[in-house]
Amino acid sequence: MQTYSSVRLRLLGWVARRFGGKTGPVSFDGSLSMLPDSSLFPLFRDGLDPVPEVGKLREQSPVSRLPIPLGIRVWLATGYEPVRAVLGSTDGFSNDFGRFAAQIGLTAAAEPGGLGMTDPPMHTRLRRLVTPEFTMRRLARLQPRIETIVSDRLDAMARIDGPVDLLQEFALPVPALTICELLGVPYADRALVQEFSAARFDLGGGAYAPLDAINESKAYLRGLVADQRRNPGDGLIGALIRDHGDELGDQELAALADGVLTGGLETSASMLALGALVLMTQPELAEPLRSGEPADALVEELLRYLTVVQVAFPRFAVHDLEVAGVPIKAGDIIMCSLSGADRDGVLGPGMDRIDVGRPTGRSHLAFGHGLHRCVGAELARMELRTAYPALVRRFPAMRPAVDPADLPMRRASIVFGLDALPVTLEPLTP
Ligand code: HEM
């Protein structure tokens, strides 16, 4: 998911200032909690499930007003059909960050760059640049590298005495190192990139530590772009410089690279950690992986069930229109609850549980839909299909080191996830 962290952090700062009158450090949860729960509930979970309010709303009014106290009109779509319709609309809605910024008082300096908050023709241009690197043929060259990254991390975990934090030791480094491979980050710098990546998620260093890590990683990527301008490498950055170096400035290139890093890191890490938790708490799902069955169907079902990107980027109505019969005015913002849509009964019965054998019907919306559908979907699938089986085969007795009910789940985060996942790798000794 592209640039969510940076957008989220900026929004949090803004929300905190607006509601709390603060200019000093704010905590993630502290600042978001300044918005009333009545407008944040689409980001809450009950265990791994969206809170019941989301399901009730989907039944009663799948497009409804969110009570946002900012003098702006915000709608929430929770049904599969309306969410798909909004994301698939090519002329009714805009992703343009400029409109959003103006409405809530952000300046153009807050522009995150990258793909997620741009419209055609800019979006078409940027997306065409990165797409060739995400074709199955180009991605296939990463498969053996992903296998090595995964098995190295498993070896590193096996060397740790006592409980292991699966998030820091496995779920984060696997996507971080995979993206290094994709972008063409030199081997000598990978430990550094892994450090930034871990620090983005480590709230122990104070509220600003993740922001610092994001800024450091952006500065690093700017330096990398400048280096590769002189000597283009094998990865995405080198390919962009070779093929489009004249059309793209360093800033634009660094923003694209940062979008890929941010988009692919938090999302895949959350899927790896939460998926591992599901496999530990529902061991019958892990068994077929141990006996060599392909992980494809399980991965799709986990993507749907967990839908870690809880809401899509905000969409802005370009003109007056209707969604599911509800009139939306030009300029209104519509938030699409992907986690709500992926539990909708129109997809089939029993969507609140994992059923690997369910008939493959309409596709889930965990990667979005339409123009902005995740560019990294196939890469993410490769990582998950490689990592889950390797993990459950290597550590068949792995289990949470604390009661799963006590695990630190993120409370109101656009990308749902865990802040840590302590696990025990060895079987219980009698
Ligand atoms: C399981 C992992 C992932 C999930 C669940 C996920 C989810 C999503 C979703 C829902 C969107 C669309 C948002 C919207 O329409 O508002 C999106 C867009 C995007 N994702 Fe992912 N993503 C994942 C992995 C990745 C990876 C591995 C990369 C790159 C290496 C990536 C890069 C992007 C980019 C660049 C966009 C913006 C595309 C555009 O606006 O055209 N994502 N992702």
Short mmCIF file of C-alpha atoms and ligand atoms in Angstrom, two decimals:
data_model
loop_
_atom_site.label_atom_id
_atom_site.label_comp_id
_atom_site.label_asym_id
_atom_site.label_seq_id
_atom_site.Cartn_x
_atom_site.Cartn_y
_atom_site.Cartn_z
CA MET A 1 0.00 0.00 0.00
CA GLN A 2 1.56 3.18 -1.10
CA THR A 3 2.64 6.05 1.22
CA TYR A 4 0.00 5.28 3.82
CA SER A 5 2.41 5.71 6.70
CA SER A 6 3.54 9.15 5.66
CA VAL A 7 0.02 10.32 4.86
CA ARG A 8 -1.20 8.85 8.13
CA LEU A 9 1.52 10.58 10.11
CA ARG A 10 0.78 13.93 8.49
CA LEU A 11 -2.91 13.51 9.09
CA LEU A 12 -2.27 12.55 12.69
CA GLY A 13 -0.18 15.63 13.27
CA TRP A 14 -2.85 17.76 11.69
CA VAL A 15 -5.67 16.11 13.63
CA ALA A 16 -3.71 16.54 16.85
CA ARG A 17 -3.11 20.23 16.20
CA ARG A 18 -6.67 20.84 15.14
CA PHE A 19 -8.31 19.04 18.02
CA GLY A 20 -5.74 19.15 20.73
CA GLY A 21 -4.17 22.54 20.03
CA LYS A 22 -0.83 20.75 20.36
CA THR A 23 2.33 21.59 18.58
CA GLY A 24 4.56 19.20 20.50
CA PRO A 25 5.03 15.47 20.07
CA VAL A 26 1.90 13.41 19.67
CA SER A 27 1.50 9.70 19.93
CA PHE A 28 -0.10 7.70 17.11
CA ASP A 29 -3.01 6.46 19.13
CA GLY A 30 -3.14 9.60 21.22
CA SER A 31 -3.65 11.85 18.21
CA LEU A 32 -6.08 9.63 16.36
CA SER A 33 -8.08 9.12 19.51
CA MET A 34 -8.82 12.84 19.42
CA LEU A 35 -11.28 11.97 16.70
CA PRO A 36 -14.43 10.51 18.24
CA ASP A 37 -14.73 6.72 18.14
CA SER A 38 -17.95 7.24 16.15
CA SER A 39 -15.82 8.26 13.16
CA LEU A 40 -12.88 5.91 13.74
CA PHE A 41 -14.77 2.64 14.19
CA PRO A 42 -14.01 1.40 10.62
CA LEU A 43 -10.38 1.14 11.82
CA PHE A 44 -11.19 -0.82 14.98
CA ARG A 45 -11.12 -4.59 15.26
CA ASP A 46 -12.63 -7.10 17.57
CA GLY A 47 -9.77 -9.61 17.65
CA LEU A 48 -9.11 -10.14 13.95
CA ASP A 49 -12.64 -9.17 12.88
CA PRO A 50 -13.91 -5.73 11.93
CA VAL A 51 -16.05 -4.49 14.84
CA PRO A 52 -19.74 -5.54 14.69
CA GLU A 53 -20.79 -1.92 13.88
CA VAL A 54 -19.23 -2.33 10.43
CA GLY A 55 -21.33 -5.42 9.70
CA LYS A 56 -24.51 -3.76 11.02
CA LEU A 57 -23.94 -0.72 8.84
CA ARG A 58 -23.27 -2.91 5.81
CA GLU A 59 -26.65 -4.58 6.36
CA GLN A 60 -28.62 -1.42 7.03
CA SER A 61 -26.99 1.30 4.96
CA PRO A 62 -23.90 0.25 3.00
CA VAL A 63 -23.16 3.90 2.15
CA SER A 64 -23.64 6.20 5.14
CA ARG A 65 -22.41 9.53 6.56
CA LEU A 66 -19.42 9.41 8.90
CA PRO A 67 -19.72 11.92 11.71
CA ILE A 68 -16.42 13.76 11.09
CA PRO A 69 -16.42 17.02 13.05
CA LEU A 70 -14.45 19.03 10.48
CA GLY A 71 -17.18 20.74 8.52
CA ILE A 72 -16.52 18.37 5.62
CA ARG A 73 -18.89 15.74 4.29
CA VAL A 74 -17.43 12.27 4.58
CA TRP A 75 -19.18 9.04 3.58
CA LEU A 76 -18.32 5.47 4.48
CA ALA A 77 -18.97 2.60 2.05
CA THR A 78 -19.03 -0.80 3.74
CA GLY A 79 -20.76 -3.05 1.15
CA TYR A 80 -18.80 -5.02 -1.44
CA GLU A 81 -20.81 -3.66 -4.40
CA PRO A 82 -20.65 0.05 -3.51
CA VAL A 83 -16.95 -0.19 -2.60
CA ARG A 84 -16.18 -1.89 -5.91
CA ALA A 85 -18.28 0.70 -7.75
CA VAL A 86 -16.43 3.64 -6.16
CA LEU A 87 -12.95 2.15 -6.71
CA GLY A 88 -13.85 1.18 -10.27
CA SER A 89 -15.33 4.54 -11.22
CA THR A 90 -13.10 6.31 -13.71
CA ASP A 91 -14.86 9.66 -13.95
CA GLY A 92 -16.91 10.02 -10.76
CA PHE A 93 -14.13 10.09 -8.16
CA SER A 94 -10.68 11.57 -7.83
CA ASN A 95 -7.65 10.53 -5.73
CA ASP A 96 -5.97 13.88 -6.21
CA PHE A 97 -4.15 14.79 -3.02
CA GLY A 98 -4.43 18.50 -3.96
CA ARG A 99 -8.20 18.49 -3.46
CA PHE A 100 -7.85 16.66 -0.18
CA ALA A 101 -5.11 18.95 1.11
CA ALA A 102 -7.11 22.06 0.32
CA GLN A 103 -10.21 20.73 2.08
CA ILE A 104 -8.53 19.95 5.37
CA GLY A 105 -6.03 22.78 5.36
CA LEU A 106 -2.84 20.91 4.45
CA THR A 107 -0.36 22.70 2.24
CA ALA A 108 1.05 21.43 -1.03
CA ALA A 109 4.27 20.65 0.89
CA ALA A 110 2.44 17.72 2.45
CA GLU A 111 2.05 16.14 -1.02
CA PRO A 112 3.23 12.55 -0.52
CA GLY A 113 4.30 11.96 -4.12
CA GLY A 114 4.02 8.54 -5.72
CA LEU A 115 0.94 6.92 -7.22
CA GLY A 116 -1.80 6.55 -4.64
CA MET A 117 -3.02 10.13 -4.45
CA THR A 118 -2.74 11.17 -8.07
CA ASP A 119 -5.23 11.10 -10.97
CA PRO A 120 -4.67 10.48 -14.67
CA PRO A 121 -2.84 11.67 -16.69
CA MET A 122 -0.14 11.97 -13.98
CA HIS A 123 -1.13 8.61 -12.46
CA THR A 124 -1.12 6.88 -15.86
CA ARG A 125 2.34 8.21 -16.58
CA LEU A 126 3.84 7.17 -13.24
CA ARG A 127 2.12 3.79 -13.20
CA ARG A 128 3.37 2.95 -16.71
CA LEU A 129 6.89 3.60 -15.50
CA VAL A 130 6.78 1.07 -12.68
CA THR A 131 4.49 -1.59 -14.19
CA PRO A 132 7.16 -3.36 -16.31
CA GLU A 133 9.10 -4.19 -13.13
CA PHE A 134 6.00 -5.90 -11.68
CA THR A 135 5.20 -8.25 -14.57
CA MET A 136 5.29 -11.98 -13.76
CA ARG A 137 8.35 -12.38 -15.95
CA ARG A 138 10.36 -9.70 -14.15
CA LEU A 139 9.13 -10.86 -10.74
CA ALA A 140 10.09 -14.48 -11.41
CA ARG A 141 13.74 -13.51 -11.05
CA LEU A 142 12.99 -12.53 -7.43
CA GLN A 143 11.57 -15.94 -6.42
CA PRO A 144 14.93 -17.59 -5.58
CA ARG A 145 15.99 -14.44 -3.72
CA ILE A 146 12.79 -14.47 -1.65
CA GLU A 147 13.44 -18.13 -0.78
CA THR A 148 16.95 -17.28 0.41
CA ILE A 149 15.77 -14.26 2.39
CA VAL A 150 13.10 -16.40 4.10
CA SER A 151 15.45 -19.25 4.95
CA ASP A 152 18.15 -16.85 6.25
CA ARG A 153 15.60 -15.25 8.55
CA LEU A 154 14.44 -18.66 9.80
CA ASP A 155 18.09 -19.55 10.56
CA ALA A 156 18.52 -16.26 12.42
CA MET A 157 15.38 -16.94 14.46
CA ALA A 158 16.60 -20.44 15.35
CA ARG A 159 19.77 -18.90 16.83
CA ILE A 160 17.81 -16.76 19.33
CA ASP A 161 17.40 -18.11 22.86
CA GLY A 162 13.95 -17.75 24.40
CA PRO A 163 10.90 -16.07 22.86
CA VAL A 164 11.38 -14.43 19.47
CA ASP A 165 9.50 -11.35 18.21
CA LEU A 166 8.24 -12.74 14.92
CA LEU A 167 7.39 -9.23 13.72
CA GLN A 168 10.91 -7.82 14.09
CA GLU A 169 12.78 -11.02 13.20
CA PHE A 170 10.71 -12.30 10.29
CA ALA A 171 7.59 -10.41 9.23
CA LEU A 172 9.40 -7.07 8.74
CA PRO A 173 12.80 -8.16 7.35
CA VAL A 174 11.30 -10.48 4.71
CA PRO A 175 9.42 -7.71 2.83
CA ALA A 176 12.12 -5.11 3.62
CA LEU A 177 14.86 -7.25 2.03
CA THR A 178 12.60 -8.27 -0.85
CA ILE A 179 11.93 -4.63 -1.68
CA CYS A 180 15.68 -3.89 -1.43
CA GLU A 181 16.11 -6.58 -4.07
CA LEU A 182 13.34 -5.11 -6.23
CA LEU A 183 14.65 -1.54 -6.00
CA GLY A 184 18.29 -2.53 -6.40
CA VAL A 185 19.59 -1.41 -3.00
CA PRO A 186 23.29 -2.43 -2.76
CA TYR A 187 24.00 -5.31 -0.37
CA ALA A 188 26.21 -3.12 1.82
CA ASP A 189 23.22 -0.83 2.59
CA ARG A 190 20.63 -3.47 3.33
CA ALA A 191 21.21 -3.66 7.06
CA LEU A 192 20.61 0.09 7.16
CA VAL A 193 17.35 -0.15 5.19
CA GLN A 194 16.26 -2.96 7.48
CA GLU A 195 16.96 -0.71 10.47
CA PHE A 196 14.85 2.14 9.05
CA SER A 197 12.11 -0.31 8.30
CA ALA A 198 12.08 -1.74 11.81
CA ALA A 199 12.24 1.76 13.35
CA ARG A 200 9.13 2.82 11.41
CA PHE A 201 7.18 0.34 13.48
CA ASP A 202 8.95 0.72 16.77
CA LEU A 203 7.02 3.09 18.99
CA GLY A 204 9.36 2.44 21.92
CA GLY A 205 11.69 5.27 20.81
CA GLY A 206 9.03 7.97 21.26
CA ALA A 207 6.30 9.37 19.07
CA TYR A 208 8.64 11.00 16.56
CA ALA A 209 10.97 8.02 16.11
CA PRO A 210 8.92 6.48 13.25
CA LEU A 211 8.74 9.90 11.54
CA ASP A 212 12.51 10.23 11.85
CA ALA A 213 12.91 6.76 10.36
CA ILE A 214 10.67 7.68 7.42
CA ASN A 215 12.64 10.88 6.82
CA GLU A 216 15.94 9.00 7.06
CA SER A 217 14.78 6.40 4.60
CA LYS A 218 13.63 9.12 2.17
CA ALA A 219 17.02 10.84 2.48
CA TYR A 220 18.73 7.49 1.90
CA LEU A 221 16.64 6.86 -1.24
CA ARG A 222 17.47 10.34 -2.58
CA GLY A 223 21.17 9.52 -2.16
CA LEU A 224 20.69 6.15 -3.82
CA VAL A 225 18.96 7.76 -6.81
CA ALA A 226 21.84 10.24 -7.15
CA ASP A 227 24.38 7.36 -7.02
CA GLN A 228 22.49 5.30 -9.57
CA ARG A 229 22.15 8.28 -11.89
CA ARG A 230 25.94 7.92 -12.29
CA ASN A 231 25.94 4.14 -12.25
CA PRO A 232 22.48 2.54 -12.79
CA GLY A 233 21.99 -0.77 -10.96
CA ASP A 234 19.95 -3.88 -11.83
CA GLY A 235 16.76 -3.07 -9.92
CA LEU A 236 13.75 -0.79 -10.43
CA ILE A 237 15.66 2.43 -9.76
CA GLY A 238 18.40 1.54 -12.27
CA ALA A 239 15.80 0.47 -14.87
CA LEU A 240 13.88 3.74 -14.46
CA ILE A 241 17.07 5.76 -14.83
CA ARG A 242 18.17 3.81 -17.90
CA ASP A 243 14.78 3.91 -19.64
CA HIS A 244 13.28 7.19 -18.42
CA GLY A 245 16.17 9.08 -16.82
CA ASP A 246 15.49 12.18 -18.95
CA GLU A 247 11.82 12.48 -18.04
CA LEU A 248 12.19 11.88 -14.29
CA GLY A 249 13.79 14.17 -11.72
CA ASP A 250 15.66 12.77 -8.72
CA GLN A 251 12.89 13.91 -6.38
CA GLU A 252 10.23 12.15 -8.44
CA LEU A 253 12.29 8.97 -8.63
CA ALA A 254 12.96 8.98 -4.89
CA ALA A 255 9.22 9.54 -4.20
CA LEU A 256 8.33 6.59 -6.43
CA ALA A 257 10.89 4.37 -4.70
CA ASP A 258 9.63 5.50 -1.29
CA GLY A 259 6.05 4.75 -2.38
CA VAL A 260 7.09 1.22 -3.30
CA LEU A 261 9.01 0.74 -0.04
CA THR A 262 6.22 2.10 2.14
CA GLY A 263 3.50 0.41 0.13
CA GLY A 264 5.08 -2.98 0.22
CA LEU A 265 6.50 -3.01 3.71
CA GLU A 266 3.84 -2.33 6.30
CA THR A 267 1.17 -4.26 4.39
CA SER A 268 3.21 -7.41 3.74
CA ALA A 269 4.68 -7.35 7.26
CA SER A 270 1.18 -7.19 8.76
CA MET A 271 -0.01 -10.03 6.52
CA LEU A 272 2.98 -12.16 7.49
CA ALA A 273 2.59 -11.57 11.23
CA LEU A 274 -1.21 -11.85 11.40
CA GLY A 275 -1.23 -14.83 9.02
CA ALA A 276 1.34 -16.59 11.21
CA LEU A 277 -0.87 -15.90 14.23
CA VAL A 278 -3.85 -17.49 12.44
CA LEU A 279 -1.73 -20.53 11.56
CA MET A 280 -0.67 -20.91 15.19
CA THR A 281 -4.17 -20.54 16.59
CA GLN A 282 -5.86 -22.67 13.88
CA PRO A 283 -3.19 -25.36 13.39
CA GLU A 284 -5.44 -27.39 11.06
CA LEU A 285 -4.74 -24.68 8.45
CA ALA A 286 -0.97 -25.18 8.75
CA GLU A 287 -1.07 -28.97 8.38
CA PRO A 288 -1.59 -29.09 4.57
CA LEU A 289 1.32 -26.66 4.12
CA ARG A 290 3.57 -29.01 6.08
CA SER A 291 2.62 -31.89 3.84
CA GLY A 292 3.56 -29.90 0.74
CA GLU A 293 0.18 -28.64 -0.51
CA PRO A 294 0.39 -25.32 -2.36
CA ALA A 295 -0.36 -22.27 -0.24
CA ASP A 296 -2.23 -20.35 -2.96
CA ALA A 297 -5.82 -20.86 -1.73
CA LEU A 298 -4.86 -20.26 1.90
CA VAL A 299 -3.03 -17.05 0.97
CA GLU A 300 -6.09 -15.70 -0.90
CA GLU A 301 -8.38 -16.57 1.99
CA LEU A 302 -6.02 -14.95 4.52
CA LEU A 303 -5.78 -11.83 2.34
CA ARG A 304 -9.59 -11.60 2.28
CA TYR A 305 -10.16 -12.50 5.92
CA LEU A 306 -7.48 -10.17 7.31
CA THR A 307 -7.83 -7.36 4.71
CA VAL A 308 -5.06 -5.44 6.45
CA VAL A 309 -5.51 -2.23 4.44
CA GLN A 310 -8.74 -1.39 6.21
CA VAL A 311 -9.78 1.60 4.13
CA ALA A 312 -8.67 2.68 0.66
CA PHE A 313 -7.21 6.12 -0.01
CA PRO A 314 -9.95 8.73 0.28
CA ARG A 315 -11.90 9.35 -2.95
CA PHE A 316 -13.39 12.79 -3.77
CA ALA A 317 -16.62 13.09 -5.74
CA VAL A 318 -15.87 15.03 -8.92
CA HIS A 319 -19.54 15.87 -9.54
CA ASP A 320 -22.90 15.14 -7.93
CA LEU A 321 -23.63 11.42 -8.26
CA GLU A 322 -25.25 8.44 -6.57
CA VAL A 323 -23.64 5.39 -4.98
CA ALA A 324 -26.03 2.54 -4.15
CA GLY A 325 -28.88 5.04 -4.50
CA VAL A 326 -27.33 7.48 -2.00
CA PRO A 327 -26.82 11.03 -3.35
CA ILE A 328 -23.20 12.22 -3.00
CA LYS A 329 -22.37 15.88 -3.68
CA ALA A 330 -19.39 17.15 -5.68
CA GLY A 331 -16.45 17.56 -3.28
CA ASP A 332 -17.70 15.01 -0.74
CA ILE A 333 -15.12 12.51 0.47
CA ILE A 334 -15.90 8.80 0.40
CA MET A 335 -13.97 6.28 2.46
CA CYS A 336 -14.17 2.66 1.28
CA SER A 337 -14.01 0.04 4.02
CA LEU A 338 -12.14 -2.80 2.33
CA SER A 339 -12.25 -4.90 5.51
CA GLY A 340 -16.04 -4.43 5.65
CA ALA A 341 -16.52 -5.20 1.96
CA ASP A 342 -14.49 -8.41 2.18
CA ARG A 343 -16.82 -9.81 4.85
CA ASP A 344 -19.97 -9.04 2.80
CA GLY A 345 -22.37 -11.99 2.43
CA VAL A 346 -22.67 -11.28 -1.33
CA LEU A 347 -19.29 -13.05 -1.61
CA GLY A 348 -20.79 -16.23 -0.15
CA PRO A 349 -21.82 -17.68 3.20
CA GLY A 350 -19.68 -17.62 6.36
CA MET A 351 -17.35 -14.79 5.39
CA ASP A 352 -16.39 -14.25 9.05
CA ARG A 353 -14.38 -17.48 9.11
CA ILE A 354 -11.50 -18.86 7.07
CA ASP A 355 -12.59 -21.52 4.60
CA VAL A 356 -9.77 -22.54 2.29
CA GLY A 357 -12.09 -24.80 0.30
CA ARG A 358 -14.71 -22.15 -0.47
CA PRO A 359 -15.57 -21.89 -4.17
CA THR A 360 -13.44 -19.25 -5.88
CA GLY A 361 -15.96 -16.68 -6.91
CA ARG A 362 -15.71 -12.92 -7.01
CA SER A 363 -12.34 -11.62 -6.09
CA HIS A 364 -11.65 -10.03 -2.70
CA LEU A 365 -10.75 -6.35 -2.41
CA ALA A 366 -7.67 -6.70 -0.17
CA PHE A 367 -5.57 -5.26 -3.02
CA GLY A 368 -8.23 -2.71 -4.00
CA HIS A 369 -9.80 -2.53 -7.44
CA GLY A 370 -9.64 -0.42 -10.58
CA LEU A 371 -7.03 2.13 -11.57
CA HIS A 372 -5.21 2.16 -8.24
CA ARG A 373 -5.32 -1.60 -7.62
CA CYS A 374 -2.13 -2.64 -5.85
CA VAL A 375 0.79 -2.69 -8.24
CA GLY A 376 2.67 -5.04 -5.89
CA ALA A 377 -0.10 -7.66 -5.52
CA GLU A 378 1.79 -10.44 -7.30
CA LEU A 379 4.99 -9.70 -5.40
CA ALA A 380 3.09 -9.79 -2.11
CA ARG A 381 1.54 -13.13 -3.09
CA MET A 382 4.99 -14.53 -3.89
CA GLU A 383 6.28 -13.50 -0.47
CA LEU A 384 3.30 -14.95 1.40
CA ARG A 385 3.23 -18.20 -0.61
CA THR A 386 6.93 -18.70 0.13
CA ALA A 387 7.03 -17.54 3.75
CA TYR A 388 4.03 -19.26 5.39
CA PRO A 389 4.93 -22.84 4.35
CA ALA A 390 8.62 -22.34 5.17
CA LEU A 391 7.73 -20.97 8.61
CA VAL A 392 5.34 -23.75 9.63
CA ARG A 393 7.66 -26.47 8.30
CA ARG A 394 10.72 -25.11 10.07
CA PHE A 395 9.01 -24.48 13.42
CA PRO A 396 6.09 -26.93 13.69
CA ALA A 397 5.75 -26.32 17.44
CA MET A 398 5.76 -22.51 17.20
CA ARG A 399 3.12 -20.85 19.36
CA PRO A 400 2.40 -17.39 20.78
CA ALA A 401 4.50 -16.72 23.89
CA VAL A 402 1.60 -14.79 25.46
CA ASP A 403 -2.15 -15.26 25.48
CA PRO A 404 -3.25 -14.16 21.96
CA ALA A 405 -5.87 -11.94 23.65
CA ASP A 406 -2.96 -9.95 25.20
CA LEU A 407 -1.06 -9.37 21.95
CA PRO A 408 -0.51 -5.67 21.16
CA MET A 409 -2.92 -5.12 18.25
CA ARG A 410 -2.97 -1.71 16.60
CA ARG A 411 -6.04 0.13 17.78
CA ALA A 412 -6.96 2.56 15.01
CA SER A 413 -4.54 2.17 12.17
CA ILE A 414 -5.28 2.30 8.46
CA VAL A 415 -3.06 -0.74 8.03
CA PHE A 416 -4.23 -3.18 10.71
CA GLY A 417 -1.46 -5.12 12.41
CA LEU A 418 0.44 -6.13 15.50
CA ASP A 419 3.10 -4.06 17.26
CA ALA A 420 4.91 -7.25 18.32
CA LEU A 421 4.36 -11.00 18.04
CA PRO A 422 6.38 -12.85 20.71
CA VAL A 423 6.52 -16.54 19.90
CA THR A 424 8.13 -19.65 21.35
CA LEU A 425 9.73 -21.89 18.74
CA GLU A 426 10.45 -25.03 20.72
CA PRO A 427 7.93 -27.66 21.77
CA LEU A 428 6.79 -27.47 25.40
CA THR A 429 9.08 -29.61 27.58
CA PRO A 430 7.17 -31.96 29.88
C1 HEM B 1 -0.21 -8.03 1.30
C2 HEM B 1 0.40 -6.96 0.90
C3 HEM B 1 -0.30 -5.77 0.27
C4 HEM B 1 -1.59 -5.31 0.43
C5 HEM B 1 -2.71 -5.91 1.28
C6 HEM B 1 -1.71 -4.12 -0.40
C7 HEM B 1 -2.89 -3.38 -0.54
C8 HEM B 1 -3.05 -2.33 -1.42
C9 HEM B 1 -4.29 -1.66 -1.69
C10 HEM B 1 -5.63 -1.99 -1.03
C11 HEM B 1 -4.05 -0.70 -2.62
C12 HEM B 1 -5.08 0.21 -3.30
C13 HEM B 1 -5.48 1.38 -2.44
C14 HEM B 1 -6.54 2.26 -3.03
O1 HEM B 1 -7.08 2.03 -4.12
O2 HEM B 1 -6.86 3.24 -2.37
C15 HEM B 1 -2.63 -0.72 -2.91
C16 HEM B 1 -1.99 0.14 -3.77
C17 HEM B 1 -0.61 0.14 -3.96
N1 HEM B 1 0.30 -0.78 -3.49
FE1 HEM B 1 -0.13 -2.39 -2.33
N2 HEM B 1 -0.51 -3.86 -1.00
C18 HEM B 1 0.37 -4.86 -0.64
C19 HEM B 1 1.67 -5.01 -1.08
C20 HEM B 1 2.35 -4.15 -1.90
C21 HEM B 1 3.69 -4.33 -2.39
C22 HEM B 1 4.57 -5.55 -2.09
C23 HEM B 1 4.00 -3.22 -3.10
C24 HEM B 1 5.29 -2.87 -3.82
C25 HEM B 1 6.42 -3.47 -3.67
C26 HEM B 1 2.83 -2.35 -3.10
C27 HEM B 1 2.75 -1.13 -3.72
C28 HEM B 1 1.56 -0.44 -3.92
C29 HEM B 1 1.49 0.78 -4.71
C30 HEM B 1 2.66 1.50 -5.36
C31 HEM B 1 0.11 1.14 -4.72
C32 HEM B 1 -0.51 2.35 -5.41
C33 HEM B 1 -1.01 1.92 -6.76
C34 HEM B 1 -1.71 3.04 -7.51
O3 HEM B 1 -2.18 4.00 -6.87
O4 HEM B 1 -1.78 2.94 -8.73
N3 HEM B 1 1.85 -2.95 -2.37
N4 HEM B 1 -2.05 -1.73 -2.18
#
